[in-house]
Tab-separated table of C-alpha atoms and ligand atoms in Angstrom:
chain	number	residue	atom	x	y	z
A	23	UNK	CA	-0.202	-5.981	31.806
A	24	UNK	CA	0.737	-8.331	28.927
A	25	UNK	CA	-0.196	-7.088	25.476
A	26	UNK	CA	0.139	-9.190	22.343
A	27	UNK	CA	-0.144	-7.559	18.910
A	28	UNK	CA	-0.415	-9.742	15.782
A	29	UNK	CA	0.802	-8.011	12.602
A	30	UNK	CA	3.739	-5.641	12.091
A	31	UNK	CA	2.311	-3.232	9.555
A	32	UNK	CA	0.345	0.035	9.640
A	33	UNK	CA	-2.133	-1.008	12.338
A	34	UNK	CA	0.152	-3.246	14.425
A	35	UNK	CA	3.219	-0.988	14.542
A	36	UNK	CA	1.157	2.072	15.418
A	37	UNK	CA	-0.719	-0.014	17.964
A	38	UNK	CA	2.593	-0.914	19.631
A	39	UNK	CA	3.714	2.724	19.670
A	40	UNK	CA	0.459	3.807	21.290
A	41	UNK	CA	0.498	0.974	23.848
A	42	UNK	CA	3.982	1.979	24.963
A	43	UNK	CA	2.966	5.636	25.173
A	44	UNK	CA	-0.094	4.877	27.279
A	45	UNK	CA	1.422	2.067	29.366
A	46	UNK	CA	5.178	2.572	29.935
A	47	UNK	CA	5.599	-0.503	32.160
A	48	UNK	CA	3.665	-3.073	30.128
A	49	UNK	CA	5.056	-6.220	28.537
A	50	UNK	CA	4.467	-5.975	24.764
A	51	UNK	CA	4.917	-8.851	22.302
A	52	UNK	CA	4.555	-8.312	18.557
A	53	UNK	CA	4.133	-11.404	16.373
A	54	UNK	CA	4.222	-11.269	12.575
A	55	UNK	CA	4.669	-13.393	9.497
A	56	UNK	CA	6.537	-10.426	8.026
A	57	UNK	CA	10.228	-10.423	8.900
A	58	UNK	CA	10.580	-6.713	8.234
A	59	UNK	CA	8.485	-3.585	8.697
A	60	UNK	CA	7.662	-2.038	5.334
A	61	UNK	CA	5.034	0.114	3.694
A	62	UNK	CA	2.974	-1.753	1.120
A	63	UNK	CA	2.005	1.576	-0.465
A	64	UNK	CA	5.513	2.048	-1.878
A	65	UNK	CA	6.273	-1.544	-2.876
A	66	UNK	CA	6.229	-0.460	-6.541
A	67	UNK	CA	9.307	1.641	-5.830
A	68	UNK	CA	11.046	-1.463	-4.511
A	69	UNK	CA	10.001	-3.293	-7.686
A	70	UNK	CA	11.432	-0.576	-9.914
A	71	UNK	CA	14.625	-0.378	-7.841
A	72	UNK	CA	13.998	3.203	-6.711
A	73	UNK	CA	13.973	2.188	-3.042
A	74	UNK	CA	15.889	-0.379	-1.031
A	75	UNK	CA	14.178	-2.624	1.531
A	76	UNK	CA	15.529	-0.358	4.300
A	77	UNK	CA	13.868	2.652	2.673
A	78	UNK	CA	10.486	0.900	2.669
A	79	UNK	CA	10.594	0.760	6.472
A	80	UNK	CA	8.289	3.253	8.142
A	81	UNK	CA	9.381	2.513	11.733
A	82	UNK	CA	12.351	3.839	13.648
A	83	UNK	CA	15.600	1.885	13.013
A	84	UNK	CA	15.687	0.973	16.732
A	85	UNK	CA	11.940	0.260	16.906
A	86	UNK	CA	12.276	-2.808	19.176
A	87	UNK	CA	14.492	-1.059	21.741
A	88	UNK	CA	12.704	2.259	21.566
A	89	UNK	CA	9.304	0.739	22.341
A	90	UNK	CA	10.704	-2.120	24.459
A	91	UNK	CA	8.811	-4.650	22.374
A	92	UNK	CA	9.588	-8.340	21.997
A	93	UNK	CA	9.123	-8.838	18.246
A	94	UNK	CA	8.641	-12.453	17.169
A	95	UNK	CA	9.185	-12.133	13.418
A	96	UNK	CA	8.638	-14.536	10.552
A	97	UNK	CA	6.156	-16.573	12.602
A	98	UNK	CA	2.522	-17.255	11.785
A	99	UNK	CA	-0.243	-17.318	14.374
A	100	UNK	CA	-2.405	-20.340	13.541
A	101	UNK	CA	-4.947	-20.364	16.358
A	102	UNK	CA	-6.481	-18.592	19.325
A	103	UNK	CA	-7.445	-20.124	22.659
A	104	UNK	CA	-9.672	-17.486	24.230
A	105	UNK	CA	-10.348	-19.483	27.373
A	106	UNK	CA	-6.651	-19.773	28.188
A	107	UNK	CA	-5.996	-16.263	26.740
A	108	UNK	CA	-3.258	-17.586	24.505
A	109	UNK	CA	-2.377	-17.294	20.817
A	110	UNK	CA	-1.087	-20.457	19.161
A	111	UNK	CA	1.947	-20.215	16.891
A	112	UNK	CA	2.696	-22.350	13.831
A	113	UNK	CA	5.300	-24.356	15.795
A	114	UNK	CA	2.711	-25.202	18.459
A	115	UNK	CA	4.090	-22.775	21.041
A	116	UNK	CA	1.666	-20.530	22.892
A	117	UNK	CA	1.911	-16.906	23.979
A	118	UNK	CA	-0.327	-15.609	26.761
A	119	UNK	CA	-2.006	-12.206	26.757
A	120	UNK	CA	-4.152	-10.010	28.954
A	121	UNK	CA	-5.157	-7.880	25.964
A	122	UNK	CA	-4.758	-8.886	22.317
A	123	UNK	CA	-4.704	-6.705	19.184
A	124	UNK	CA	-5.416	-8.507	15.898
A	125	UNK	CA	-3.938	-6.476	13.023
A	126	UNK	CA	-3.347	-9.245	10.498
A	127	UNK	CA	-4.466	-7.315	7.415
A	128	UNK	CA	-5.390	-9.205	4.276
A	129	UNK	CA	-4.028	-11.358	1.456
A	130	UNK	CA	-4.450	-11.423	-2.319
A	131	UNK	CA	-7.700	-12.985	-3.486
A	132	UNK	CA	-7.092	-15.504	-6.259
A	133	UNK	CA	-10.301	-15.702	-8.322
A	134	UNK	CA	-11.486	-19.124	-9.481
A	135	UNK	CA	-10.406	-18.676	-13.113
A	136	UNK	CA	-10.750	-21.688	-15.384
A	137	UNK	CA	-7.343	-23.237	-16.079
A	138	UNK	CA	-5.515	-21.357	-13.293
A	139	UNK	CA	-5.273	-24.194	-10.756
A	140	UNK	CA	-1.756	-25.596	-10.533
A	141	UNK	CA	-0.184	-22.923	-12.761
A	142	UNK	CA	3.348	-21.887	-11.722
A	143	UNK	CA	3.701	-18.450	-13.286
A	144	UNK	CA	1.240	-16.235	-11.438
A	145	UNK	CA	1.399	-14.215	-8.228
A	146	UNK	CA	-0.266	-11.372	-6.287
A	147	UNK	CA	1.231	-7.988	-5.395
A	148	UNK	CA	1.024	-7.551	-1.654
A	149	UNK	CA	4.047	-8.838	0.276
A	150	UNK	CA	7.754	-8.268	-0.075
A	151	UNK	CA	8.130	-11.906	-1.190
A	152	UNK	CA	5.803	-11.220	-4.147
A	153	UNK	CA	7.978	-8.305	-5.210
A	154	UNK	CA	11.184	-10.365	-4.938
A	155	UNK	CA	9.637	-12.740	-7.502
A	156	UNK	CA	8.278	-9.932	-9.697
A	157	UNK	CA	11.692	-8.230	-9.841
A	158	UNK	CA	13.090	-11.297	-11.609
A	159	UNK	CA	10.166	-11.810	-13.998
A	160	UNK	CA	11.222	-9.383	-16.795
A	161	UNK	CA	14.569	-11.218	-17.092
A	162	UNK	CA	12.699	-14.252	-18.492
A	163	UNK	CA	9.268	-12.987	-19.562
A	164	UNK	CA	8.095	-10.404	-22.070
A	165	UNK	CA	4.299	-10.743	-21.971
A	166	UNK	CA	3.156	-9.820	-18.476
A	167	UNK	CA	-0.596	-9.531	-17.955
A	168	UNK	CA	-1.884	-7.669	-14.881
A	169	UNK	CA	-5.437	-8.440	-13.809
A	170	UNK	CA	-6.984	-5.528	-11.897
A	171	UNK	CA	-6.528	-1.786	-12.357
A	172	UNK	CA	-7.148	-0.652	-8.796
A	173	UNK	CA	-4.412	1.065	-6.789
A	174	UNK	CA	-2.435	-2.171	-6.532
A	175	UNK	CA	-2.648	-3.074	-10.230
A	176	UNK	CA	-1.647	0.457	-11.216
A	177	UNK	CA	1.259	0.377	-8.735
A	178	UNK	CA	2.425	-2.823	-10.410
A	179	UNK	CA	2.017	-1.330	-13.893
A	180	UNK	CA	3.904	1.884	-13.097
A	181	UNK	CA	6.575	-0.001	-11.121
A	182	UNK	CA	7.256	-2.065	-14.230
A	183	UNK	CA	7.081	1.003	-16.482
A	184	UNK	CA	9.815	2.565	-14.334
A	185	UNK	CA	11.892	-0.530	-15.160
A	186	UNK	CA	11.130	-0.034	-18.868
A	187	UNK	CA	8.753	-3.024	-18.886
A	188	UNK	CA	5.337	-2.739	-20.558
A	189	UNK	CA	2.493	-4.869	-19.238
A	190	UNK	CA	-1.043	-5.525	-20.472
A	191	UNK	CA	-3.745	-4.337	-18.095
A	192	UNK	CA	-7.147	-6.050	-17.819
A	193	UNK	CA	-10.081	-4.988	-15.662
A	194	UNK	CA	-13.724	-5.896	-15.434
A	195	UNK	CA	-14.528	-2.271	-14.513
A	196	UNK	CA	-15.136	0.298	-17.232
A	197	UNK	CA	-12.029	2.331	-16.389
A	198	UNK	CA	-8.971	2.160	-14.189
A	199	UNK	CA	-8.997	3.119	-10.496
A	200	UNK	CA	-12.735	2.699	-10.685
A	201	UNK	CA	-13.233	3.102	-6.939
A	202	UNK	CA	-11.221	6.290	-6.695
A	203	UNK	CA	-11.844	8.089	-9.999
A	204	UNK	CA	-14.704	9.031	-12.268
A	205	UNK	CA	-14.434	8.332	-15.987
A	206	UNK	CA	-13.102	11.818	-16.778
A	207	UNK	CA	-10.261	11.669	-14.253
A	208	UNK	CA	-9.442	8.082	-15.223
A	209	UNK	CA	-9.175	9.049	-18.898
A	210	UNK	CA	-6.153	11.238	-18.090
A	211	UNK	CA	-4.254	8.168	-16.884
A	212	UNK	CA	-5.630	5.907	-19.640
A	213	UNK	CA	-4.277	8.344	-22.255
A	214	UNK	CA	-0.926	8.562	-20.485
A	215	UNK	CA	-0.651	4.767	-20.301
A	216	UNK	CA	-1.476	4.546	-24.009
A	217	UNK	CA	1.305	7.033	-24.724
A	218	UNK	CA	3.663	4.805	-22.734
A	219	UNK	CA	2.671	1.699	-24.682
A	220	UNK	CA	0.496	0.000	-22.060
A	221	UNK	CA	-2.152	-2.183	-23.700
A	222	UNK	CA	-5.402	-1.787	-21.763
A	223	UNK	CA	-8.641	-3.794	-21.761
A	224	UNK	CA	-11.516	-2.429	-19.656
A	225	UNK	CA	-15.027	-3.779	-19.199
A	226	UNK	CA	-13.804	-7.340	-19.696
A	227	UNK	CA	-12.857	-10.157	-17.348
A	228	UNK	CA	-10.652	-13.202	-17.755
A	229	UNK	CA	-12.693	-16.214	-18.785
A	230	UNK	CA	-9.838	-18.715	-18.942
A	231	UNK	CA	-6.077	-19.152	-18.871
A	232	UNK	CA	-4.266	-21.719	-20.980
A	233	UNK	CA	-1.431	-23.734	-19.412
A	234	UNK	CA	1.258	-25.659	-21.251
A	235	UNK	CA	2.556	-29.104	-20.242
A	236	UNK	CA	5.099	-27.578	-17.838
A	237	UNK	CA	2.281	-25.885	-15.904
A	238	UNK	CA	3.000	-22.409	-17.226
A	239	UNK	CA	0.292	-20.042	-18.393
A	240	UNK	CA	0.804	-19.192	-22.072
A	241	UNK	CA	-2.422	-17.313	-22.896
A	242	UNK	CA	-5.097	-15.331	-21.109
A	243	UNK	CA	-8.517	-15.423	-22.744
A	244	UNK	CA	-10.796	-12.470	-22.037
A	245	UNK	CA	-14.581	-12.570	-21.785
A	246	UNK	CA	-14.879	-10.741	-25.139
A	247	UNK	CA	-12.827	-13.509	-26.769
A	248	UNK	CA	-9.534	-11.587	-26.947
A	249	UNK	CA	-6.582	-13.973	-26.688
A	250	UNK	CA	-3.578	-12.392	-24.936
A	251	UNK	CA	-0.151	-13.954	-25.082
A	252	UNK	CA	1.080	-14.271	-21.495
A	253	UNK	CA	4.229	-15.639	-19.865
A	254	UNK	CA	3.539	-14.144	-16.416
A	255	UNK	CA	0.223	-13.313	-14.801
A	256	UNK	CA	-0.126	-10.842	-11.903
A	257	UNK	CA	-3.404	-10.956	-10.005
A	258	UNK	CA	-4.567	-7.814	-8.195
A	259	UNK	CA	-8.301	-8.403	-8.288
A	260	UNK	CA	-9.135	-7.891	-4.632
A	261	UNK	CA	-8.121	-9.052	-1.173
A	262	UNK	CA	-9.494	-11.189	1.634
A	263	UNK	CA	-8.987	-10.586	5.369
A	264	UNK	CA	-6.514	-12.753	7.254
A	265	UNK	CA	-8.977	-14.334	9.672
A	266	UNK	CA	-8.554	-18.058	8.872
A	267	UNK	CA	-6.861	-18.662	12.230
A	268	UNK	CA	-9.926	-17.207	14.013
A	269	UNK	CA	-12.527	-19.480	12.390
A	270	UNK	CA	-13.094	-21.637	15.499
A	271	UNK	CA	-12.333	-18.937	18.059
A	272	UNK	CA	-15.876	-17.690	18.619
A	273	UNK	CA	-14.845	-14.159	17.652
A	274	UNK	CA	-17.489	-12.524	15.486
A	275	UNK	CA	-16.574	-12.505	11.793
A	276	UNK	CA	-18.551	-10.926	8.971
A	277	UNK	CA	-18.296	-11.880	5.297
A	278	UNK	CA	-15.646	-9.148	5.038
A	279	UNK	CA	-13.506	-9.892	8.089
A	280	UNK	CA	-13.124	-9.344	11.833
A	281	UNK	CA	-15.963	-7.422	13.458
A	282	UNK	CA	-15.140	-4.695	15.999
A	283	UNK	CA	-16.736	-1.467	17.147
A	284	UNK	CA	-15.556	2.155	16.872
A	285	UNK	CA	-13.257	1.610	19.864
A	286	UNK	CA	-11.690	-1.418	18.161
A	287	UNK	CA	-13.240	-3.924	20.590
A	288	UNK	CA	-14.479	-7.285	19.298
A	289	UNK	CA	-17.132	-9.425	20.975
A	290	UNK	CA	-14.412	-10.428	23.494
A	291	UNK	CA	-13.597	-7.623	25.974
A	292	UNK	CA	-9.903	-8.510	25.899
A	293	UNK	CA	-9.520	-8.689	22.133
A	294	UNK	CA	-9.309	-5.766	19.725
A	295	UNK	CA	-8.981	-5.441	15.962
A	296	UNK	CA	-7.581	-2.774	13.628
A	297	UNK	CA	-6.823	-2.150	9.958
A	298	UNK	CA	-7.481	-4.162	6.816
A	299	UNK	CA	-8.475	-7.237	8.837
A	300	UNK	CA	-11.992	-5.754	9.096
A	301	UNK	CA	-12.239	-5.852	5.280
A	302	UNK	CA	-14.060	-2.501	5.363
A	303	UNK	CA	-11.711	0.422	4.595
A	304	UNK	CA	-8.483	-1.069	3.268
A	305	UNK	CA	-6.389	2.080	3.241
A	306	UNK	CA	-3.261	3.037	5.150
A	307	UNK	CA	-4.497	6.062	7.180
A	308	UNK	CA	-7.505	4.119	8.474
A	309	UNK	CA	-5.253	1.216	9.552
A	310	UNK	CA	-2.900	3.606	11.375
A	311	UNK	CA	-5.699	5.383	13.182
A	312	UNK	CA	-7.566	2.224	14.100
A	313	UNK	CA	-4.344	0.710	15.471
A	314	UNK	CA	-3.794	3.743	17.694
A	315	UNK	CA	-7.421	3.896	18.855
A	316	UNK	CA	-7.613	0.186	19.685
A	317	UNK	CA	-4.307	0.394	21.590
A	318	UNK	CA	-5.467	3.410	23.550
A	319	UNK	CA	-8.615	1.573	24.643
A	320	UNK	CA	-6.621	-1.551	25.476
A	321	UNK	CA	-4.493	0.593	27.790
A	322	UNK	CA	-7.615	1.995	29.451
A	323	UNK	CA	-7.645	5.424	27.769
A	324	UNK	CA	-10.996	5.780	25.927
A	325	UNK	CA	-10.867	6.780	22.244
A	326	UNK	CA	-13.204	6.394	19.271
A	327	UNK	CA	-12.891	6.248	15.490
A	328	UNK	CA	-14.737	9.310	14.240
A	329	UNK	CA	-13.422	9.826	10.696
A	330	UNK	CA	-16.073	10.918	8.278
A	331	UNK	CA	-14.446	9.729	5.060
A	332	UNK	CA	-13.678	6.029	4.951
A	333	UNK	CA	-11.905	6.483	1.641
A	334	UNK	CA	-9.308	9.073	0.842
A	335	UNK	CA	-6.531	8.452	-1.654
A	336	UNK	CA	-3.822	10.671	-2.962
A	337	UNK	CA	-1.980	9.278	-5.952
A	338	UNK	CA	0.733	10.284	-8.333
A	339	UNK	CA	1.169	8.285	-11.527
A	340	UNK	CA	3.288	9.345	-14.498
A	341	UNK	CA	3.637	12.830	-13.048
A	342	UNK	CA	-0.095	13.510	-12.605
A	343	UNK	CA	-1.354	13.971	-9.045
A	344	UNK	CA	-4.912	13.191	-8.004
A	345	UNK	CA	-6.762	13.322	-4.713
A	346	UNK	CA	-9.964	11.341	-4.328
A	347	UNK	CA	-12.292	11.657	-1.386
A	348	UNK	CA	-15.458	9.727	-0.575
A	349	UNK	CA	-18.141	9.259	-3.239
A	350	UNK	CA	-16.896	10.693	-6.545
A	351	UNK	CA	-19.736	9.346	-8.710
A	352	UNK	CA	-23.253	9.706	-7.260
A	353	UNK	CA	-25.809	6.973	-7.959
A	354	UNK	CA	-27.419	7.552	-11.386
A	355	UNK	CA	-30.990	7.143	-10.143
A	356	UNK	CA	-30.689	9.552	-7.197
A	357	UNK	CA	-31.080	13.247	-8.034
A	358	UNK	CA	-30.604	14.405	-4.453
A	359	UNK	CA	-26.861	14.715	-5.142
A	360	UNK	CA	-25.393	17.797	-6.795
A	361	UNK	CA	-22.142	17.880	-8.697
A	362	UNK	CA	-19.866	20.876	-9.340
A	363	UNK	CA	-16.986	20.545	-11.790
A	364	UNK	CA	-14.157	22.703	-13.067
A	365	UNK	CA	-11.859	21.938	-15.993
A	366	UNK	CA	-8.985	23.981	-17.342
A	367	UNK	CA	-6.064	22.461	-19.207
A	368	UNK	CA	-4.728	19.547	-17.159
A	369	UNK	CA	-6.690	20.574	-14.076
A	370	UNK	CA	-9.941	18.845	-13.176
A	371	UNK	CA	-11.902	19.439	-9.961
A	372	UNK	CA	-15.176	17.972	-8.816
A	373	UNK	CA	-17.274	18.233	-5.672
A	374	UNK	CA	-20.283	16.018	-4.941
A	375	UNK	CA	-22.660	17.288	-2.287
A	376	UNK	CA	-25.997	16.353	-0.827
A	377	UNK	CA	-28.118	18.826	1.120
A	378	UNK	CA	-25.109	21.147	1.135
A	379	UNK	CA	-22.801	18.567	2.734
A	380	UNK	CA	-19.774	17.453	0.696
A	381	UNK	CA	-19.813	13.664	0.310
A	382	UNK	CA	-17.047	13.325	-2.253
A	383	UNK	CA	-14.429	15.244	-4.207
A	384	UNK	CA	-11.798	14.830	-6.890
A	385	UNK	CA	-8.822	17.059	-7.542
A	386	UNK	CA	-6.532	16.292	-10.442
A	387	UNK	CA	-3.547	18.227	-11.698
A	388	UNK	CA	-3.728	20.837	-8.926
A	389	UNK	CA	-4.046	19.641	-5.363
A	390	UNK	CA	-3.597	23.090	-3.865
A	391	UNK	CA	-7.374	23.397	-3.497
A	392	UNK	CA	-7.223	20.411	-1.110
A	393	UNK	CA	-6.577	22.740	1.824
A	394	UNK	CA	-9.778	24.731	1.258
A	395	UNK	CA	-11.684	21.518	0.617
A	396	UNK	CA	-10.531	19.992	3.884
A	397	UNK	CA	-11.645	23.112	5.722
A	398	UNK	CA	-15.052	22.981	4.036
A	399	UNK	CA	-15.444	19.369	5.114
A	400	UNK	CA	-13.925	19.563	8.580
A	401	UNK	CA	-16.002	22.653	9.478
A	402	UNK	CA	-19.144	21.136	7.976
A	403	UNK	CA	-19.750	24.191	5.785
A	404	UNK	CA	-23.003	24.117	3.832
A	405	UNK	CA	-21.676	24.633	0.292
A	406	UNK	CA	-24.996	26.175	-0.733
A	407	UNK	CA	-24.109	29.127	1.537
A	408	UNK	CA	-21.009	29.894	-0.500
A	409	UNK	CA	-21.832	32.933	-2.626
A	410	UNK	CA	-19.227	32.595	-5.405
A	411	UNK	CA	-18.303	29.629	-7.639
A	412	UNK	CA	-17.132	26.941	-5.263
A	413	UNK	CA	-13.756	26.419	-6.984
A	414	UNK	CA	-12.883	30.099	-6.698
A	415	UNK	CA	-13.121	30.048	-2.936
A	416	UNK	CA	-9.792	30.463	-1.202
A	417	UNK	CA	-8.714	31.104	2.355
A	418	UNK	CA	-8.968	34.862	2.022
A	419	UNK	CA	-12.602	34.639	0.872
A	420	UNK	CA	-13.659	32.218	3.430
A	421	UNK	CA	-11.932	33.014	6.636
A	422	UNK	CA	-11.718	36.446	8.100
A	423	UNK	CA	-10.339	37.567	11.382
A	424	UNK	CA	-12.662	39.387	13.750
A	425	UNK	CA	-10.936	42.561	14.895
A	426	UNK	CA	-12.078	42.347	18.459
A	427	UNK	CA	-10.659	38.926	19.374
A	428	UNK	CA	-8.530	37.813	16.387
A	429	UNK	CA	-10.597	34.662	15.968
A	430	UNK	CA	-11.299	33.210	12.552
A	431	UNK	CA	-14.843	33.321	11.282
A	432	UNK	CA	-16.525	32.598	7.970
A	433	UNK	CA	-17.059	35.539	5.644
A	434	UNK	CA	-20.645	34.590	4.991
A	435	UNK	CA	-21.761	34.272	8.575
B	505	FAD	C1	0.621	-2.549	-3.491
B	505	FAD	C2	-0.212	-1.803	-2.500
B	505	FAD	C3	-0.354	-0.435	-2.637
B	505	FAD	C4	-1.142	0.278	-1.739
B	505	FAD	N1	-1.228	1.632	-1.881
B	505	FAD	C5	-1.949	2.336	-0.998
B	505	FAD	C6	-2.030	3.760	-1.098
B	505	FAD	O1	-1.466	4.370	-2.012
B	505	FAD	N2	-2.743	4.430	-0.155
B	505	FAD	C7	-3.369	3.785	0.871
B	505	FAD	O2	-3.977	4.430	1.719
B	505	FAD	N3	-3.310	2.437	1.001
B	505	FAD	C8	-2.616	1.702	0.097
B	505	FAD	N4	-2.544	0.341	0.221
B	505	FAD	C9	-3.258	-0.320	1.336
B	505	FAD	C10	-2.433	-0.296	2.613
B	505	FAD	O3	-1.155	-0.791	2.357
B	505	FAD	C11	-3.160	-1.126	3.672
B	505	FAD	O4	-4.387	-0.494	3.971
B	505	FAD	C12	-2.341	-1.283	4.947
B	505	FAD	O5	-1.110	-1.923	4.699
B	505	FAD	C13	-3.134	-2.074	5.985
B	505	FAD	O6	-2.343	-2.246	7.109
B	505	FAD	P1	-2.655	-3.391	8.156
B	505	FAD	O7	-1.672	-3.188	9.267
B	505	FAD	O8	-4.077	-3.431	8.492
B	505	FAD	O9	-2.370	-4.786	7.380
B	505	FAD	P2	-1.219	-5.301	6.439
B	505	FAD	O10	-0.401	-4.204	5.877
B	505	FAD	O11	-1.847	-6.257	5.503
B	505	FAD	O12	-0.267	-6.118	7.421
B	505	FAD	C14	-0.692	-7.281	8.063
B	505	FAD	C15	0.386	-7.790	8.995
B	505	FAD	O13	-0.084	-8.965	9.657
B	505	FAD	C16	0.858	-10.031	9.509
B	505	FAD	N5	0.089	-11.282	9.535
B	505	FAD	C17	-0.960	-11.632	8.747
B	505	FAD	N6	-1.463	-12.827	9.140
B	505	FAD	C18	-0.712	-13.236	10.181
B	505	FAD	C19	-0.731	-14.381	11.023
B	505	FAD	N7	-1.650	-15.343	10.896
B	505	FAD	N8	0.224	-14.492	11.971
B	505	FAD	C20	1.165	-13.519	12.128
B	505	FAD	N9	1.221	-12.397	11.381
B	505	FAD	C21	0.284	-12.265	10.429
B	505	FAD	C22	1.566	-9.712	8.200
B	505	FAD	O14	2.822	-10.367	8.147
B	505	FAD	C23	1.668	-8.195	8.294
B	505	FAD	O15	2.754	-7.843	9.115
B	505	FAD	C24	-1.782	-0.404	-0.665
B	505	FAD	C25	-1.647	-1.786	-0.535
B	505	FAD	C26	-0.883	-2.490	-1.446
B	505	FAD	C27	-0.727	-3.981	-1.291
């Protein structure tokens, strides 16, 4: 069997590992634009100098030998010939496959901002090459504006803060990490950023950038009229799936990205997809799991994606840890959701449930409760059955051991 995997990140690398496990004799080729294996989640530590390139790598040092994989690195796949079962490389060469895994992830979306076209001093924050540029920026620039306060924008901001560089943060959303946090949890970080001298503008977009004659941005104009001095502009306002090379392939694409089912299979029986390329759940654990599941199915061992929560993030910024799970802010016009909160000092906890089923949660300042929470979710416990305040539940309340067979059971059964 000849397997080809495109993409050497979370989904692709774990796909290769799983293929080798399930099919020891197969021929495996990995093709990637990336020349190295690295975790994008810790790129900010490379920016700040707290990690070397080697320490960003999440694969074994002898990955290629260990998994007997032919890794074609630094090469872009530019086309797909499904009839011939071949991928087409940028140099025109072709590589044949019996089964193909597309794990090409996504790229930074550059919004159509007035005045931005042709500017030299802006970049995204996604690939190692971006970070190489951003490392040099503070040597020449002192007014860095970061557009976007999602996980990526905040990584960029804190990476720079660790270097002693203060940026200005701009986001259309009302508060930072808008997808992961509610306003209360976000305020903790907003206050901390203020204390560290980070200028922040929320609820406003960028209406225009001003370029000088050399093609450098000098000012960023916000939709409320604020004029920000700017000598480098970092754009982290969303991503788009890397599916350009599939446009004429006949593979089904949605407006978000590559379409595949819970086994990873696309509308071609020999082609699978995994990770950010779907444009649906752009987080690391989903990419890893989808890569493994697709690979297992490619090797003939059935597996399905069954995760309940498409979004789970654990973050640590400026010494404050937060875990965010699922829907943390229920829709305003829907009173079928119930919300439980707990606040004491720096600790904030919140559970959102509907018909007794937890659909979202936030833990800030004390993640120890995460263990109980995961049990509540994994065991599908109806939180309405819990007799005491939900945040006082601990393992000893909830799980008891039946004397006769030493099995765990719930105290309220
Ligand atoms: C700064 C940053 C911080 C993040 N922090 C978190 C976090 O804290 N928690 C979390 O869960 N997630 C985080 N994420 C998201 C997480 O990194 C992604 O979900 C994950 O990397 C997706 O993995 P993937 O394998 O699907 O794609 P990617 O990581 O995007 O990798 C795609 C691979 O495909 C290759 N490729 C693309 N196109 C081609 C082509 N045409 N030909 C050949 N090769 C190609 C690329 O070179 C790359 O190797 C973060 C992302 C960023 C950028």
